[in-house]
Tab-separated table of C-alpha atoms in Angstrom:
chain	number	residue	atom	x	y	z
A	1	UNK	CA	-17.247	-2.863	4.133
A	2	UNK	CA	-14.504	-4.821	2.397
A	3	UNK	CA	-11.994	-6.096	4.928
A	4	UNK	CA	-8.665	-7.835	5.052
A	5	UNK	CA	-7.872	-9.510	8.350
A	6	UNK	CA	-4.516	-10.570	9.718
A	7	UNK	CA	-3.264	-11.722	13.087
A	8	UNK	CA	-1.315	-8.756	14.422
A	9	UNK	CA	1.259	-10.964	16.135
A	10	UNK	CA	3.979	-10.645	17.033
A	11	UNK	CA	5.038	-13.927	15.504
A	12	UNK	CA	8.418	-15.015	16.789
A	13	UNK	CA	10.433	-17.736	15.069
A	14	UNK	CA	14.047	-18.858	15.425
A	15	UNK	CA	16.515	-18.244	12.631
A	16	UNK	CA	16.278	-20.936	9.984
A	17	UNK	CA	12.686	-21.869	10.800
A	18	UNK	CA	9.597	-21.478	8.607
A	19	UNK	CA	7.409	-18.477	9.320
A	20	UNK	CA	3.748	-18.831	8.382
A	21	UNK	CA	1.602	-15.732	7.925
A	22	UNK	CA	-2.130	-15.821	7.269
A	23	UNK	CA	-4.760	-13.492	5.890
A	24	UNK	CA	-8.484	-13.643	5.165
A	25	UNK	CA	-10.527	-11.285	3.033
A	26	UNK	CA	-14.205	-10.525	2.859
A	27	UNK	CA	-14.862	-9.669	-0.807
A	28	UNK	CA	-15.411	-12.933	-2.649
A	29	UNK	CA	-14.978	-11.159	-5.995
A	30	UNK	CA	-11.383	-10.158	-5.258
A	31	UNK	CA	-8.955	-11.063	-8.025
A	32	UNK	CA	-5.499	-9.899	-7.014
A	33	UNK	CA	-3.621	-10.591	-3.812
A	34	UNK	CA	-0.338	-9.248	-2.539
A	35	UNK	CA	2.126	-9.590	0.286
A	36	UNK	CA	4.166	-6.546	1.235
A	37	UNK	CA	6.956	-6.194	3.748
A	38	UNK	CA	7.208	-2.983	5.745
A	39	UNK	CA	10.122	-2.056	7.937
A	40	UNK	CA	9.451	0.468	10.679
A	41	UNK	CA	9.157	3.967	9.261
A	42	UNK	CA	9.511	2.772	5.676
A	43	UNK	CA	7.130	2.286	2.772
A	44	UNK	CA	5.589	-1.078	1.839
A	45	UNK	CA	7.747	-3.225	-0.411
A	46	UNK	CA	6.111	-5.861	-2.614
A	47	UNK	CA	7.235	-9.429	-1.954
A	48	UNK	CA	4.727	-11.516	-3.883
A	49	UNK	CA	1.593	-11.221	-5.941
A	50	UNK	CA	-0.768	-14.128	-6.580
A	51	UNK	CA	-3.862	-14.335	-8.741
A	52	UNK	CA	-4.774	-18.053	-9.028
A	53	UNK	CA	-5.604	-20.736	-6.509
A	54	UNK	CA	-2.622	-22.750	-5.366
A	55	UNK	CA	0.974	-22.015	-4.523
A	56	UNK	CA	3.430	-19.561	-6.001
A	57	UNK	CA	7.079	-19.763	-5.052
A	58	UNK	CA	9.780	-17.105	-5.307
A	59	UNK	CA	13.032	-17.942	-3.586
A	60	UNK	CA	12.415	-18.433	0.132
A	61	UNK	CA	8.853	-17.143	-0.156
A	62	UNK	CA	5.728	-19.125	-1.043
A	63	UNK	CA	2.315	-17.531	-1.348
A	64	UNK	CA	-0.786	-19.711	-1.160
A	65	UNK	CA	-4.265	-18.711	-2.288
A	66	UNK	CA	-7.584	-20.426	-1.637
A	67	UNK	CA	-10.405	-18.352	-3.096
A	68	UNK	CA	-13.103	-20.728	-1.865
A	69	UNK	CA	-11.967	-20.160	1.707
A	70	UNK	CA	-11.043	-16.509	1.024
A	71	UNK	CA	-7.638	-17.176	2.475
A	72	UNK	CA	-4.117	-16.126	1.531
A	73	UNK	CA	-0.925	-17.166	3.260
A	74	UNK	CA	2.788	-16.497	3.044
A	75	UNK	CA	5.477	-18.958	4.032
A	76	UNK	CA	9.010	-17.777	4.612
A	77	UNK	CA	11.532	-20.604	4.615
A	78	UNK	CA	14.943	-20.409	6.300
A	79	UNK	CA	13.899	-17.242	8.134
A	80	UNK	CA	16.641	-14.684	8.686
A	81	UNK	CA	16.869	-11.865	11.252
A	82	UNK	CA	16.637	-9.449	8.308
A	83	UNK	CA	13.138	-10.827	7.650
A	84	UNK	CA	11.996	-9.198	10.894
A	85	UNK	CA	9.368	-6.700	9.755
A	86	UNK	CA	5.634	-6.226	9.470
A	87	UNK	CA	4.041	-8.230	6.678
A	88	UNK	CA	1.024	-6.680	5.030
A	89	UNK	CA	-1.598	-8.657	3.142
A	90	UNK	CA	-3.319	-6.593	0.457
A	91	UNK	CA	-6.234	-7.299	-1.849
A	92	UNK	CA	-7.655	-5.606	-4.934
A	93	UNK	CA	-11.422	-5.978	-4.483
A	94	UNK	CA	-12.193	-5.473	-8.171
A	95	UNK	CA	-10.613	-6.174	-11.547
A	96	UNK	CA	-9.817	-2.573	-12.344
A	97	UNK	CA	-7.019	-2.320	-9.818
A	98	UNK	CA	-8.129	1.140	-8.805
A	99	UNK	CA	-8.173	0.349	-5.099
A	100	UNK	CA	-6.108	-1.812	-2.781
A	101	UNK	CA	-7.223	-2.787	0.704
A	102	UNK	CA	-4.505	-3.555	3.223
A	103	UNK	CA	-4.644	-5.652	6.328
A	104	UNK	CA	-3.221	-4.286	9.551
A	105	UNK	CA	-0.150	-6.483	9.197
A	106	UNK	CA	1.580	-9.206	11.174
A	107	UNK	CA	4.788	-8.339	13.008
A	108	UNK	CA	7.429	-11.009	12.542
A	109	UNK	CA	10.493	-11.371	14.743
A	110	UNK	CA	13.237	-13.764	13.695
A	111	UNK	CA	15.535	-14.552	16.605
A	112	UNK	CA	19.211	-15.139	15.840
B	1	UNK	CA	16.075	1.440	-11.312
B	2	UNK	CA	13.208	3.921	-11.611
B	3	UNK	CA	11.508	4.844	-8.357
B	4	UNK	CA	8.700	6.951	-6.991
B	5	UNK	CA	9.903	10.031	-5.141
B	6	UNK	CA	8.064	12.199	-2.632
B	7	UNK	CA	8.726	15.613	-1.149
B	8	UNK	CA	9.034	16.761	1.505
B	9	UNK	CA	10.030	13.808	3.659
B	10	UNK	CA	8.576	15.546	6.712
B	11	UNK	CA	6.041	18.388	6.823
B	12	UNK	CA	4.999	20.139	10.002
B	13	UNK	CA	1.994	22.430	9.845
B	14	UNK	CA	-0.487	24.212	12.063
B	15	UNK	CA	-4.066	23.015	12.299
B	16	UNK	CA	-6.220	24.754	9.702
B	17	UNK	CA	-3.362	25.353	7.273
B	18	UNK	CA	-3.257	24.003	3.743
B	19	UNK	CA	-0.563	21.526	2.761
B	20	UNK	CA	0.498	20.123	-0.574
B	21	UNK	CA	2.315	16.817	-0.689
B	22	UNK	CA	4.232	16.142	-3.857
B	23	UNK	CA	5.020	12.937	-5.680
B	24	UNK	CA	6.902	12.130	-8.846
B	25	UNK	CA	5.632	8.746	-10.064
B	26	UNK	CA	7.708	6.433	-12.225
B	27	UNK	CA	7.855	8.244	-15.538
B	28	UNK	CA	5.950	5.878	-17.828
B	29	UNK	CA	3.335	4.823	-15.300
B	30	UNK	CA	-0.292	5.670	-15.875
B	31	UNK	CA	-2.071	4.937	-12.586
B	32	UNK	CA	-1.372	6.942	-9.445
B	33	UNK	CA	-2.440	6.451	-5.860
B	34	UNK	CA	-2.324	8.103	-2.468
B	35	UNK	CA	-2.434	6.136	0.759
B	36	UNK	CA	-2.030	7.186	4.348
B	37	UNK	CA	-0.847	5.344	7.429
B	38	UNK	CA	-1.537	6.752	10.860
B	39	UNK	CA	1.207	5.713	13.288
B	40	UNK	CA	0.694	2.125	14.388
B	41	UNK	CA	-2.279	1.581	12.086
B	42	UNK	CA	-2.949	0.042	8.705
B	43	UNK	CA	-2.190	1.499	5.315
B	44	UNK	CA	-5.419	3.116	4.101
B	45	UNK	CA	-6.362	3.795	0.498
B	46	UNK	CA	-7.258	7.421	-0.194
B	47	UNK	CA	-7.600	7.879	-3.948
B	48	UNK	CA	-6.586	6.555	-7.343
B	49	UNK	CA	-6.079	8.631	-10.479
B	50	UNK	CA	-5.979	7.620	-14.127
B	51	UNK	CA	-6.291	9.508	-17.384
B	52	UNK	CA	-6.375	12.851	-15.574
B	53	UNK	CA	-9.288	12.039	-13.360
B	54	UNK	CA	-10.075	10.336	-10.091
B	55	UNK	CA	-10.853	6.634	-10.626
B	56	UNK	CA	-11.893	5.803	-7.105
B	57	UNK	CA	-11.765	7.419	-3.687
B	58	UNK	CA	-12.363	6.252	-0.158
B	59	UNK	CA	-14.621	7.677	2.530
B	60	UNK	CA	-11.569	9.361	4.025
B	61	UNK	CA	-11.069	11.425	0.855
B	62	UNK	CA	-13.618	14.100	1.611
B	63	UNK	CA	-13.906	17.667	0.352
B	64	UNK	CA	-10.799	18.681	2.295
B	65	UNK	CA	-8.668	16.574	-0.026
B	66	UNK	CA	-7.872	17.055	-3.682
B	67	UNK	CA	-5.397	15.611	-6.149
B	68	UNK	CA	-3.858	17.072	-9.235
B	69	UNK	CA	-1.404	16.183	-11.955
B	70	UNK	CA	-0.267	19.700	-12.786
B	71	UNK	CA	2.285	18.617	-15.393
B	72	UNK	CA	3.680	15.471	-16.953
B	73	UNK	CA	5.679	14.413	-13.944
B	74	UNK	CA	4.146	15.549	-10.637
B	75	UNK	CA	1.157	14.178	-8.748
B	76	UNK	CA	0.028	16.182	-5.738
B	77	UNK	CA	-2.250	15.705	-2.760
B	78	UNK	CA	-3.684	18.854	-1.218
B	79	UNK	CA	-5.282	18.996	2.195
B	80	UNK	CA	-7.202	22.258	2.357
B	81	UNK	CA	-7.565	22.765	6.110
B	82	UNK	CA	-5.553	20.296	8.122
B	83	UNK	CA	-6.849	18.678	11.284
B	84	UNK	CA	-4.914	17.015	14.070
B	85	UNK	CA	-6.164	13.639	12.855
B	86	UNK	CA	-4.552	14.193	9.446
B	87	UNK	CA	-1.181	13.525	11.070
B	88	UNK	CA	0.100	10.418	9.321
B	89	UNK	CA	2.548	9.073	6.789
B	90	UNK	CA	1.301	9.669	3.265
B	91	UNK	CA	2.465	7.306	0.545
B	92	UNK	CA	2.231	7.836	-3.176
B	93	UNK	CA	2.263	4.834	-5.503
B	94	UNK	CA	2.186	4.270	-9.238
B	95	UNK	CA	1.738	1.360	-11.641
B	96	UNK	CA	0.948	0.325	-15.181
B	97	UNK	CA	2.553	1.270	-18.483
B	98	UNK	CA	1.149	1.391	-21.981
B	99	UNK	CA	2.803	-1.975	-22.664
B	100	UNK	CA	1.621	-3.518	-19.374
B	101	UNK	CA	-1.481	-1.515	-18.574
B	102	UNK	CA	-3.109	-4.070	-16.329
B	103	UNK	CA	-0.121	-5.040	-14.241
B	104	UNK	CA	-1.199	-4.774	-10.636
B	105	UNK	CA	2.192	-4.177	-9.107
B	106	UNK	CA	2.239	-0.823	-7.356
B	107	UNK	CA	5.511	0.887	-6.566
B	108	UNK	CA	5.472	2.965	-3.418
B	109	UNK	CA	7.368	6.142	-2.688
B	110	UNK	CA	9.201	6.621	0.608
B	111	UNK	CA	6.390	8.658	2.108
B	112	UNK	CA	5.859	12.108	3.595
B	113	UNK	CA	5.365	12.304	7.329
B	114	UNK	CA	2.763	14.991	8.019
B	115	UNK	CA	2.563	16.365	11.535
B	116	UNK	CA	-0.328	18.699	12.334
B	117	UNK	CA	0.095	20.760	15.501
């Protein structure tokens, strides 16, 4: 069974702080990794995709991938109250992209 | 900006009834997906569809479920005989164009909330 694991939280950070979200996955052959944001009652919204080991930055967001450790993380700098949401880690366990496995998500609260 | 649309936004049905959830993927996309999310739980993959056939399906996607692309724009999920446990949010997603066939980015629709009574 291919799994994606996340700490369910909630993670609470003050406004302006760095929020750090973590994810591990079980399928060592996974090639594509994603972070989605989901507001309550809404659909997942893609924040970042990452395919290679190392860091990838996009604005206030940095995704980090370590395939040897089967670990993906998301850093949110200068956290804002509007960042309060559930963050979903997702993995494509094969190269065809025909299936995406989601983690259960980490709830983030940013306190003003 | 193009987007995935889904109808209806909320469907209420009686146990044992058939329901059809409808999706209009982004027009030039080639891969289509259905996911479901039971309230408070994770997003679960149901099925993917490419070139007019199912590419992959999960254990959840049993004989009660079917998908169809009846024309050039719609992508439907049919649940033949609904059960209480089918109550969930169902999301459609699409990705990949002829020019960027292998792009992994999936675009999600707003979802249909299915309530089975």
